[in-house]
CSV table of C-alpha atoms and ligand atoms in Angstrom, one decimal:
chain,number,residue,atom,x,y,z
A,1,UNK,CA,0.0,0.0,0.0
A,2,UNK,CA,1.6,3.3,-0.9
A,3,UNK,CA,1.3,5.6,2.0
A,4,UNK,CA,-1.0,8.8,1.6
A,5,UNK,CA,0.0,12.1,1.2
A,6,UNK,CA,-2.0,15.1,1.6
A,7,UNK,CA,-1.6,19.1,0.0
A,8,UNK,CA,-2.9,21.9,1.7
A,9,UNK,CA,-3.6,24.9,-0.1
A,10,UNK,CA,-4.2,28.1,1.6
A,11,UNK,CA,-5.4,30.7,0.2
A,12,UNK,CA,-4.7,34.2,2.7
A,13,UNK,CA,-7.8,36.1,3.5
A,14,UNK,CA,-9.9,33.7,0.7
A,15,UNK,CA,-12.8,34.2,2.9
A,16,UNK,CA,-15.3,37.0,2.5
A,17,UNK,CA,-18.9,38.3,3.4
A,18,UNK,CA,-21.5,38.0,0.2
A,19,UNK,CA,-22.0,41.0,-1.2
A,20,UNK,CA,-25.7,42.2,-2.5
A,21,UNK,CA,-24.5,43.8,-5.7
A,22,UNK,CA,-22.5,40.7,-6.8
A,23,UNK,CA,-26.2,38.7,-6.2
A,24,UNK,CA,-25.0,37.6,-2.3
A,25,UNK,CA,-21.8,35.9,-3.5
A,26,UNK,CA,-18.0,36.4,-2.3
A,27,UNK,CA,-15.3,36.7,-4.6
A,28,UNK,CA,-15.1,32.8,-4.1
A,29,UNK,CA,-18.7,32.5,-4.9
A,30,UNK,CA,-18.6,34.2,-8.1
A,31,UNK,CA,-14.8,33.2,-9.4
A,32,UNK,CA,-14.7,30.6,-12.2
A,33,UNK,CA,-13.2,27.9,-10.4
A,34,UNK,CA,-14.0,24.7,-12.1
A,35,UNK,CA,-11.4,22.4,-10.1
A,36,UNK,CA,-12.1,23.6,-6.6
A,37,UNK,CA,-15.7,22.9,-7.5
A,38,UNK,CA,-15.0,19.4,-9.0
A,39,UNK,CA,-13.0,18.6,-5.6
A,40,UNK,CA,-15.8,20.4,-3.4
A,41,UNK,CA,-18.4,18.3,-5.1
A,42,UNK,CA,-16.7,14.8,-4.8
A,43,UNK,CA,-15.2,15.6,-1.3
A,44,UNK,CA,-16.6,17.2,2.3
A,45,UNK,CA,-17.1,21.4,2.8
A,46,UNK,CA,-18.0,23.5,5.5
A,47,UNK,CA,-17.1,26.2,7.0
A,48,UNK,CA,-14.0,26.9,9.7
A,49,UNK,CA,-13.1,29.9,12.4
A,50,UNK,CA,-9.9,30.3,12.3
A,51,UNK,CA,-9.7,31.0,16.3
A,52,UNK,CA,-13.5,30.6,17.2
A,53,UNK,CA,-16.8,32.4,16.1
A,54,UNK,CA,-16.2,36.3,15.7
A,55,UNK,CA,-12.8,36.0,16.7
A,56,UNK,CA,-10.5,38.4,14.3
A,57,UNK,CA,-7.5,36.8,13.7
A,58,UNK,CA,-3.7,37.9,12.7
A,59,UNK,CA,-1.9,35.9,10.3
A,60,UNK,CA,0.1,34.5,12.6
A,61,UNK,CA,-2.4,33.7,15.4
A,62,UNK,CA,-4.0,31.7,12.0
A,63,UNK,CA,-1.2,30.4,10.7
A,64,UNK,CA,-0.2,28.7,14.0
A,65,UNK,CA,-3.8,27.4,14.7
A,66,UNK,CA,-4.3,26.1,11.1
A,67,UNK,CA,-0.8,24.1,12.1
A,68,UNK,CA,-2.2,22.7,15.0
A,69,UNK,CA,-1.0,24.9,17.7
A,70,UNK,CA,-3.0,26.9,20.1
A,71,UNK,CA,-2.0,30.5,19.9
A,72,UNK,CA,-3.8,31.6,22.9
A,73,UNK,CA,-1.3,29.4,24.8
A,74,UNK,CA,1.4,29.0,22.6
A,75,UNK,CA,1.8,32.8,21.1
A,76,UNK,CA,5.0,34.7,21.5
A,77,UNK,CA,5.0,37.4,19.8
A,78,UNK,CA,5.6,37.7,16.2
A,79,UNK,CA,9.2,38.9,15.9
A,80,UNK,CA,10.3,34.8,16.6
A,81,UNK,CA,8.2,33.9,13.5
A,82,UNK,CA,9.8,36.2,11.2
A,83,UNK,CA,13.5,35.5,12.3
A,84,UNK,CA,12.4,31.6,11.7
A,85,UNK,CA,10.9,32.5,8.2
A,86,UNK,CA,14.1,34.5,7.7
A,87,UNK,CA,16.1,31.1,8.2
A,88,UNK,CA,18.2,32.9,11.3
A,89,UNK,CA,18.9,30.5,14.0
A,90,UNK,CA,17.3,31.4,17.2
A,91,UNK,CA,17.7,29.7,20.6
A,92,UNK,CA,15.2,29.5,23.4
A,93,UNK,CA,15.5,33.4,25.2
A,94,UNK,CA,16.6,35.0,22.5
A,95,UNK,CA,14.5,38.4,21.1
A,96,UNK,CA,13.6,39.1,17.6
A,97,UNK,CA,12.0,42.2,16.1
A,98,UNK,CA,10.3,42.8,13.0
A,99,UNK,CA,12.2,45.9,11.4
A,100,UNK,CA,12.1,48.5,9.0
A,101,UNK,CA,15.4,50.7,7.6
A,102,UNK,CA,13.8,54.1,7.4
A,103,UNK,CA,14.7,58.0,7.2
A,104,UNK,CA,14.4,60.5,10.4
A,105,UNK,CA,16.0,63.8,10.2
A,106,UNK,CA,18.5,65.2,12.9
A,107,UNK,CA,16.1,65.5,15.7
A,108,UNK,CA,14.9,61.2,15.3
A,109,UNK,CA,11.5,62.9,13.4
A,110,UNK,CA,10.1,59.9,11.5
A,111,UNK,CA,10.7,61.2,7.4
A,112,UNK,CA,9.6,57.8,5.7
A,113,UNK,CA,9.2,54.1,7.5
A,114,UNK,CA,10.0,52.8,4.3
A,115,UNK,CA,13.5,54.5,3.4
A,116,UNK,CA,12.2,55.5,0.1
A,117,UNK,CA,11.4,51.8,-0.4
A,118,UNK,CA,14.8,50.8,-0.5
A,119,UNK,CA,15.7,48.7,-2.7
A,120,UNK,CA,19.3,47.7,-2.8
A,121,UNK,CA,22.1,48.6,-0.6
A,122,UNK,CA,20.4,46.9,2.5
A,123,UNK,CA,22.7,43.9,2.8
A,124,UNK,CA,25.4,46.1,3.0
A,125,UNK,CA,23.9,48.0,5.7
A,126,UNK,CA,22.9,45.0,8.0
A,127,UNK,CA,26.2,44.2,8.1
A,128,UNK,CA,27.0,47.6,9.5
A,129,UNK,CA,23.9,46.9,11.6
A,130,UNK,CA,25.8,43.5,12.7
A,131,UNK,CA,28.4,45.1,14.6
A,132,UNK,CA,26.8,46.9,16.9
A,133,UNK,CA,27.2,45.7,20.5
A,134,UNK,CA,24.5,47.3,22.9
A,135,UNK,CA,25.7,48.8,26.0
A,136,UNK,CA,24.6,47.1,29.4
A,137,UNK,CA,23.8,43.6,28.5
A,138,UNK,CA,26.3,41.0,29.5
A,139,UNK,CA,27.5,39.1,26.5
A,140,UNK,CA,24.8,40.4,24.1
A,141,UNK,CA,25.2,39.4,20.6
A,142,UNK,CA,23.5,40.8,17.9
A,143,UNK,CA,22.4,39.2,14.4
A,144,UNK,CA,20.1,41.3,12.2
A,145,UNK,CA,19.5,40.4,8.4
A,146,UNK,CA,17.8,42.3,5.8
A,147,UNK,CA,14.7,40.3,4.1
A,148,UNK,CA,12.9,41.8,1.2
A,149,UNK,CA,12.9,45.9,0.3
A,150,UNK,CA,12.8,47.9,3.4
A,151,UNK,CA,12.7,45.3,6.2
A,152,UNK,CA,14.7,43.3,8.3
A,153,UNK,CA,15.0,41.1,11.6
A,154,UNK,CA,17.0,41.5,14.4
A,155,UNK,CA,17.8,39.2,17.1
A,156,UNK,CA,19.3,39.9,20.6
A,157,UNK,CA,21.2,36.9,22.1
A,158,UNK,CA,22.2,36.9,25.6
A,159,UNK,CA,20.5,35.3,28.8
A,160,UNK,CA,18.3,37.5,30.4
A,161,UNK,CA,16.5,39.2,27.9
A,162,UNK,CA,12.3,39.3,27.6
A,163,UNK,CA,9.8,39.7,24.9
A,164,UNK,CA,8.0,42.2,26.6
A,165,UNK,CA,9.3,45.4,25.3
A,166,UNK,CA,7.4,47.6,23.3
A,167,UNK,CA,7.9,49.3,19.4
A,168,UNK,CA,10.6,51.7,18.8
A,169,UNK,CA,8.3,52.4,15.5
A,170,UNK,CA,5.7,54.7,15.8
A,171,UNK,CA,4.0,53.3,12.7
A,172,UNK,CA,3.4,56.8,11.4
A,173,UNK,CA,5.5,59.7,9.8
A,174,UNK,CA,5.7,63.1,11.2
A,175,UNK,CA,6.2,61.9,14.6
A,176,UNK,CA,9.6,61.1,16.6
A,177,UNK,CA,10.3,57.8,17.0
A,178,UNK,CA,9.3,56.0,20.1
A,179,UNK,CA,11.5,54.7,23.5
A,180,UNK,CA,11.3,51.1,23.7
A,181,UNK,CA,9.3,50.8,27.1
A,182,UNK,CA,9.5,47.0,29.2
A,183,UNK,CA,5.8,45.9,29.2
A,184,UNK,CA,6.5,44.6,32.8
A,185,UNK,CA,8.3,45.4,35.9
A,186,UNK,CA,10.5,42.6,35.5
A,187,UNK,CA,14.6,43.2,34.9
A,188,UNK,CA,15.1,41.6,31.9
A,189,UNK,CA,12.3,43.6,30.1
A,190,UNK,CA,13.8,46.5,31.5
A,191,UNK,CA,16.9,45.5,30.3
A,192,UNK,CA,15.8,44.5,27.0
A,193,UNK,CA,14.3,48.2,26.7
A,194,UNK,CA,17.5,49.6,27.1
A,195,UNK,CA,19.5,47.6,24.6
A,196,UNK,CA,16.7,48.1,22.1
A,197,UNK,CA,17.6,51.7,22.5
A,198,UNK,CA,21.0,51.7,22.7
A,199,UNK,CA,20.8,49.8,19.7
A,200,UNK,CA,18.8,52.2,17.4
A,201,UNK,CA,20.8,55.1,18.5
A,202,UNK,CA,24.1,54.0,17.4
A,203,UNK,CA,22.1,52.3,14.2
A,204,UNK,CA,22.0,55.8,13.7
A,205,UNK,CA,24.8,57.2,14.3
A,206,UNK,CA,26.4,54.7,11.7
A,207,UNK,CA,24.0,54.6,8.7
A,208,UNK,CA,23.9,58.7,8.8
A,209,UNK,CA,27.5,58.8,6.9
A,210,UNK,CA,27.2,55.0,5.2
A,211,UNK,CA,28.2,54.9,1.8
A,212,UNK,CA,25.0,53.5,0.5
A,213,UNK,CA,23.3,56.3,2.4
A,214,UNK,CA,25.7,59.1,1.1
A,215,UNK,CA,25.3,57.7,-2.4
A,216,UNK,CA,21.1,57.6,-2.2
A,217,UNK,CA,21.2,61.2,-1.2
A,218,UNK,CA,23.4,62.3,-3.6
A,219,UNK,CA,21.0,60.3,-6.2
A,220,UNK,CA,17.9,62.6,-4.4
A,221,UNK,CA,16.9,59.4,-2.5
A,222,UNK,CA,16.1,59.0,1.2
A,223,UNK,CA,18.9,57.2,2.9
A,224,UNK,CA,17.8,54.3,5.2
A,225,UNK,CA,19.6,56.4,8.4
A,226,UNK,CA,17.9,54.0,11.3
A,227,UNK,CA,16.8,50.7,12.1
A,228,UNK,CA,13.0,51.1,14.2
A,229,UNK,CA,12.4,47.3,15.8
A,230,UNK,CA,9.1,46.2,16.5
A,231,UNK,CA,7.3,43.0,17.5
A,232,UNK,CA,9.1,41.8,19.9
A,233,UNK,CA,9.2,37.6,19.9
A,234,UNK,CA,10.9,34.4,21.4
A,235,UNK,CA,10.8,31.2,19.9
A,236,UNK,CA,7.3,29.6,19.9
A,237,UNK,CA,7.3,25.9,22.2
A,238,UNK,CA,6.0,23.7,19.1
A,239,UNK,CA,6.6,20.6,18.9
A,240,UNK,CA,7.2,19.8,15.1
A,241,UNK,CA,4.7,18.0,13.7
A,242,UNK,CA,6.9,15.0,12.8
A,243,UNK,CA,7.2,14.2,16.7
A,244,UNK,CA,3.7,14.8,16.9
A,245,UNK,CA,2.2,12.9,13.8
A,246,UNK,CA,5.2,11.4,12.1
A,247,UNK,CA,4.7,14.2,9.5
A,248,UNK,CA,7.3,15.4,6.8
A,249,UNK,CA,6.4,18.3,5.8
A,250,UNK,CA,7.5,20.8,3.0
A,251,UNK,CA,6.0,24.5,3.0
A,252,UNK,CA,5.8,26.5,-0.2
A,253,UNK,CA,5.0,30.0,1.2
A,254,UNK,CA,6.6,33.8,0.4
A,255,UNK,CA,5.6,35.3,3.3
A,256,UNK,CA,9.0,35.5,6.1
A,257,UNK,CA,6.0,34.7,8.5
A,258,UNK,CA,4.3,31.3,7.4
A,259,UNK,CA,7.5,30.2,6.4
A,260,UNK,CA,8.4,31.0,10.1
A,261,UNK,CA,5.9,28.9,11.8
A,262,UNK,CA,6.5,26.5,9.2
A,263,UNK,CA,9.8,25.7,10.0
A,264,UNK,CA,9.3,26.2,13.5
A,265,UNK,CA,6.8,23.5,13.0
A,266,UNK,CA,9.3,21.4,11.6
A,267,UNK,CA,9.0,21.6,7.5
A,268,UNK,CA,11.2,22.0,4.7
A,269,UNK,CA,11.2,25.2,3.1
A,270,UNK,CA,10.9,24.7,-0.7
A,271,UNK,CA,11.5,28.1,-2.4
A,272,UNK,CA,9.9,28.8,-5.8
A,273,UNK,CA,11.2,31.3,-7.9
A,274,UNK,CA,8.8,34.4,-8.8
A,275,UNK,CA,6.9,33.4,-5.6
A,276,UNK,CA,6.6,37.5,-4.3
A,277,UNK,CA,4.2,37.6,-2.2
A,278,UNK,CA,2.0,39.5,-4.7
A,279,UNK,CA,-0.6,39.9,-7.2
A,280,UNK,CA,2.4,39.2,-9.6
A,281,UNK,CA,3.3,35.9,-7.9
A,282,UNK,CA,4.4,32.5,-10.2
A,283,UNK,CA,1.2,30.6,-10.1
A,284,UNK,CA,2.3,27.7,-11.4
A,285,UNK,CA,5.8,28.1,-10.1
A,286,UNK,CA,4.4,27.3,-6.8
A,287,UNK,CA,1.7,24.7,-7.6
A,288,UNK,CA,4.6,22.7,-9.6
A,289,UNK,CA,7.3,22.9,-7.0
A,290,UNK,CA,4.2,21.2,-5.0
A,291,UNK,CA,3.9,18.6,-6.6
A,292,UNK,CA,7.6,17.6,-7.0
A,293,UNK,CA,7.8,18.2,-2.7
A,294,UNK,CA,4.5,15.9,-2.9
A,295,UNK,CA,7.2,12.7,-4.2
A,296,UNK,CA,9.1,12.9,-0.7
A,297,UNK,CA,7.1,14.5,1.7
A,298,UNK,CA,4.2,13.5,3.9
A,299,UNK,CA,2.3,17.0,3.4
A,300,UNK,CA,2.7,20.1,1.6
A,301,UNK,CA,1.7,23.3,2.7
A,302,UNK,CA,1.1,25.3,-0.5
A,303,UNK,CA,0.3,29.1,0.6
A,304,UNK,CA,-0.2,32.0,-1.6
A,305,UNK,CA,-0.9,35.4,0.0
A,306,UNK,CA,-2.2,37.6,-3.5
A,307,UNK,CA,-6.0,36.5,-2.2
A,308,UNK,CA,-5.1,38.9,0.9
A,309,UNK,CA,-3.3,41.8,-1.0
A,310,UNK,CA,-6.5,42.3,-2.8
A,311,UNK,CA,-8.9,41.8,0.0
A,312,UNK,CA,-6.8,44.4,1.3
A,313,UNK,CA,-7.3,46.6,-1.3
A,314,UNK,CA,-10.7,46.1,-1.6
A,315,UNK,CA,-11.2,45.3,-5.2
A,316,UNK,CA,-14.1,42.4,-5.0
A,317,UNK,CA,-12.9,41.7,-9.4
A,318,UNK,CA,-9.1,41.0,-8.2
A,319,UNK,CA,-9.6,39.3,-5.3
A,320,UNK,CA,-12.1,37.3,-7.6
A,321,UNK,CA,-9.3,36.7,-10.6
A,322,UNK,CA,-6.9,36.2,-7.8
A,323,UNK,CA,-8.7,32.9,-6.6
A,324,UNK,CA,-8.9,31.8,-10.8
A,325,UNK,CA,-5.3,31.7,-10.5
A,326,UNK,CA,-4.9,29.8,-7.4
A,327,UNK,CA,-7.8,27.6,-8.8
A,328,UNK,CA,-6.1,27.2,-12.3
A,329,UNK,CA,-2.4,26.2,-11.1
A,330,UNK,CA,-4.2,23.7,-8.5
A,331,UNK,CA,-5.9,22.3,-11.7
A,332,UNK,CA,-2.5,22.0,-13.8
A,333,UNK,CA,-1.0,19.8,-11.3
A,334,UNK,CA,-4.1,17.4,-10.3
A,335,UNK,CA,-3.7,15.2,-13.2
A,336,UNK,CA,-0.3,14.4,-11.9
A,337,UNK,CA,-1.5,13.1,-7.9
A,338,UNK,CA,-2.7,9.7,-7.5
A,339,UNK,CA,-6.5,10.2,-6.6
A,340,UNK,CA,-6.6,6.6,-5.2
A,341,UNK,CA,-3.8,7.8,-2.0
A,342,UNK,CA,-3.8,11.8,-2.3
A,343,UNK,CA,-5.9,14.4,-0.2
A,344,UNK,CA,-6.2,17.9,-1.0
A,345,UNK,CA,-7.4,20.5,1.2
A,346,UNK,CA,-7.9,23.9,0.0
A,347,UNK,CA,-8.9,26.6,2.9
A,348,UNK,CA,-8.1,30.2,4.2
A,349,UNK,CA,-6.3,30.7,7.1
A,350,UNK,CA,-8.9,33.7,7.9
A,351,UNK,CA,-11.4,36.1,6.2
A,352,UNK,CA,-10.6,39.5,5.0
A,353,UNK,CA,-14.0,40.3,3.7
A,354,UNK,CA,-13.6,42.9,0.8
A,355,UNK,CA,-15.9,45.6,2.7
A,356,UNK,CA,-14.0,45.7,5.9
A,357,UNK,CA,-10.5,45.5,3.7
A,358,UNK,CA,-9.1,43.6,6.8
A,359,UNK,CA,-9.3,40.6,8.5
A,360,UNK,CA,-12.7,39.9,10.4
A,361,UNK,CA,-14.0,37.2,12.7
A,362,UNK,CA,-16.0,35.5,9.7
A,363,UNK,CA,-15.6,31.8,9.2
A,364,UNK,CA,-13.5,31.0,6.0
A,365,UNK,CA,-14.9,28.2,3.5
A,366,UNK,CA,-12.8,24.4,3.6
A,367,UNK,CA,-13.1,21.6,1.3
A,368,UNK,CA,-11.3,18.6,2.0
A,369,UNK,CA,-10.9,15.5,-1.2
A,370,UNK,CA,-9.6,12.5,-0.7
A,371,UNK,CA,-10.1,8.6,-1.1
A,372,UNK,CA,-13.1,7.8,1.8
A,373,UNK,CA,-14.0,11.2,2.6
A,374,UNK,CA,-18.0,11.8,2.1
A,375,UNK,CA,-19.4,13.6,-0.9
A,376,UNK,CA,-21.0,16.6,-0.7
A,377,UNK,CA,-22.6,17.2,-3.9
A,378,UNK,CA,-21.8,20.7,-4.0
A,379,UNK,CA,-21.9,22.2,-7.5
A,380,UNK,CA,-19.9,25.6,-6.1
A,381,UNK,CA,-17.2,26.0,-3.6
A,382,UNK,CA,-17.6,29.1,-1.8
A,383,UNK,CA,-18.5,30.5,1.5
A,384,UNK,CA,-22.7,30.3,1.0
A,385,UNK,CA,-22.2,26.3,0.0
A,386,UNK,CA,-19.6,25.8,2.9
A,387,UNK,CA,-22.3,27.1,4.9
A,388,UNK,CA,-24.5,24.2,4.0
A,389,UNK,CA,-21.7,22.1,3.8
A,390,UNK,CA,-21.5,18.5,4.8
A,391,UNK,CA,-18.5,18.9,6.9
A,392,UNK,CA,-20.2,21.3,9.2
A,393,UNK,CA,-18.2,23.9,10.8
A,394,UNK,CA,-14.8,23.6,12.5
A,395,UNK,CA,-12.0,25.2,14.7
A,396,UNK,CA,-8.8,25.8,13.2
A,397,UNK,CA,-7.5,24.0,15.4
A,398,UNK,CA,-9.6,20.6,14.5
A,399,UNK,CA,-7.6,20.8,10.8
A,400,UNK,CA,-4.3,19.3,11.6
A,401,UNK,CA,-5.6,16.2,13.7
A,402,UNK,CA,-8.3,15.9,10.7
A,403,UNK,CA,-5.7,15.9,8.1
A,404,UNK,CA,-3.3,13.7,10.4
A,405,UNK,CA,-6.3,11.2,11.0
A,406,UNK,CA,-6.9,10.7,6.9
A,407,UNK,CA,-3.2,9.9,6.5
A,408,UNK,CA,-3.3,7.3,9.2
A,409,UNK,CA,-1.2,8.9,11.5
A,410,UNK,CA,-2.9,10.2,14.2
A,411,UNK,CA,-2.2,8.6,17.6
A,412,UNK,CA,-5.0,6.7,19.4
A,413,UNK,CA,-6.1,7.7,22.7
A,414,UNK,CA,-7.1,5.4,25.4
A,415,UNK,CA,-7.3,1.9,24.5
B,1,ZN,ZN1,-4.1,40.3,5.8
């Protein structure tokens, strides 16, 4: 018997509220998607909360339940997720930040969080960034790498240290930039604080006279003159879903933060190239470089985040073509799995309903195919069929043990 395998697709903020003036439909409901349908019809739908019912979710807190791991106990922060998805090695205790290099002027005045969008120049500066040794800590290390355009991760190592510090970026321009505060009255967020701000001082004082920073301004750009670190995270406890389930997994993903709990989770990385993160993203890139990780692993994880860039721009059309492009390059590859030992799941990991043009509490749509899963007849996929669906409706946190179960490896309790 060859062993089963199973692909997950998720598609970010797929799931929406109907809309009167597209005839009470979602973007799902009225995209041409003839292969999610076909699997829809011949497997189980319903519907899923992410978290619970109502509850608004942030991609990590539903990326992490959608894994299997409770977030309301497990959460810490999302700096740890990024520094994963970033591939940096991070050790229980030590503190990553999400970061952007942006412009202040002399007096720390916020000019442009996004340093002119920097494009190139940045690995340059992080090495810059690299040396820096905060005052005050014992032993601190720092390791800080720049990701994609105008952000970056930093980690503090030393012992000591706590995630409970708050954001040196105000998230606005015009305003000075914040003082790391600890969120506690404990020492080492107190500590932490300081070396946060010790940090971005001399960040400063270093990237003012850089050479990739005099160069941009004698080319009229904004220079990237500070680091501002927010998001303070540790490490998440999650034990990788191999030890848990005997699961291989590979995860084809853009985003620095599902490929962060990911790996944290234990899978493989597989990167695609073309895979942005955006609108423009390769398609069929990813769905291919699925199917080849489908030959020697377990389960794929096959993410694509354009559904949630146009959900965010509220444009109900592209969010609509969006999904006919996940739903095609899901289609090119299907041929190619053995029906008789394959399940394919195709979800959201939340809503982010084109009227509200961010994520809500609403349930998101799931269809799950495979050999021995019930039929539900379905003509459509979408959110107003999932809501009749025969799966009924689920947790987020239910998906994993499902999909685990179906593969025959969950563990039995009692006798
Ligand atoms: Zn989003």
């Amino acid at each position: 018997m060859t062993s089963s395998k199973a692909l997950l697709v998720i598609c970010d903020g797929m799931g929406d509220r109907v809309e009167r003036e597209f005839g009470d439909e979602t973007p799902l409901g009225v995209a041409k998607t003839p292969n999610f349908d076909r699997l829809a019809s011949s497997g189980s739908v319903g519907l899923m909360d992410p978290i619970g019912p109502g509850i608004r979710p942030g991609s990590d807190y539903a990326t992490t339940a959608l894994l299997g791991y409770d977030p309301r106990v497990c959460y810490t922060g999302r700096g740890g997720l990024e520094a994963a998805g970033a591939g940096m090695t991070l050790k229980p205790g030590d503190v990553a930040f999400r970061c952007n290099f942006s412009t202040v002027d002399d007096k720390l005045t916020v000019i442009d969080r996004r340093a002119g969008r920097i494009e190139h120049g940045t690995s340059e500066i992080a090495e810059a960034v690299r040396k820096i040794r905060p005052k005050g800590v014992k032993g601190l290390e720092v390791d800080f790498q720049a990701t994609i355009a105008h952000r970056g991760v930093l980690v503090l190592k030393a012992r000591g240290l706590s995630r409970m510090v708050s954001d040196v970026d105000p998230h606005e321009t015009g305003v000075k930039i914040l003082r790391s505060e600890p969120l506690d009255d404990s020492t080492s967020a107190k500590r932490t604080a300081a070396a946060v701000n010790d940090f971005v001082m001399q960040s400063f004082k270093i990237l003012k006279n850089h050479p990739v920073n005099i160069k941009r301004v004698q080319e009229g750009k904004r220079p990237a003159n500070i680091i501002l670190p927010r998001g303070a995270g540790t490490l998440p406890p999650f034990t990788p879903l191999r030890e848990l389930y005997g699961l291989n997994v590979a995860c084809i993903a853009a985003v620095a933060l599902v490929k962060g709990v990911s790996r944290v989770a234990g899978a493989e990385l597989v990167p695609v190239e073309g895979a942005t993160g955006g609108l423009d993203t390769n398609y069929d890139g990813k769905a291919y470089a699925a199917l080849k990780a489908l030959g020697n692993h377990d389960l794929v994880i096959l993410h694509v985040k354009a559904t949630d860039v146009a959900s965010h721009d509220g444009d109900f059309k592209k969010k609509a073509s969006v999904i006919e492009k996940i739903d095609m390059a899901v289609g090119k590859i299907l041929p190619s799995l053995d029906a008789a030992s394959t399940y394919v799941i195709v979800t959201a990991d939340h809503s982010t309903p084109i009227s509200v043009r961010d994520h809500s509490g609403n349930p998101v749509p799931l269809l799950i195919n495979g050999p021995g899963v019930p039929k539900s007849g379905v003509s459509k996929f979408s959110e107003n069929a999932a809501s009749r669906g025969n799966l009924g409706r689920l947790h987020g946190l239910d998906l994993m043990p499902i999909i685990a179960d179906y593969l025959d490896k969950a563990k039995k309790l009692g006798f």
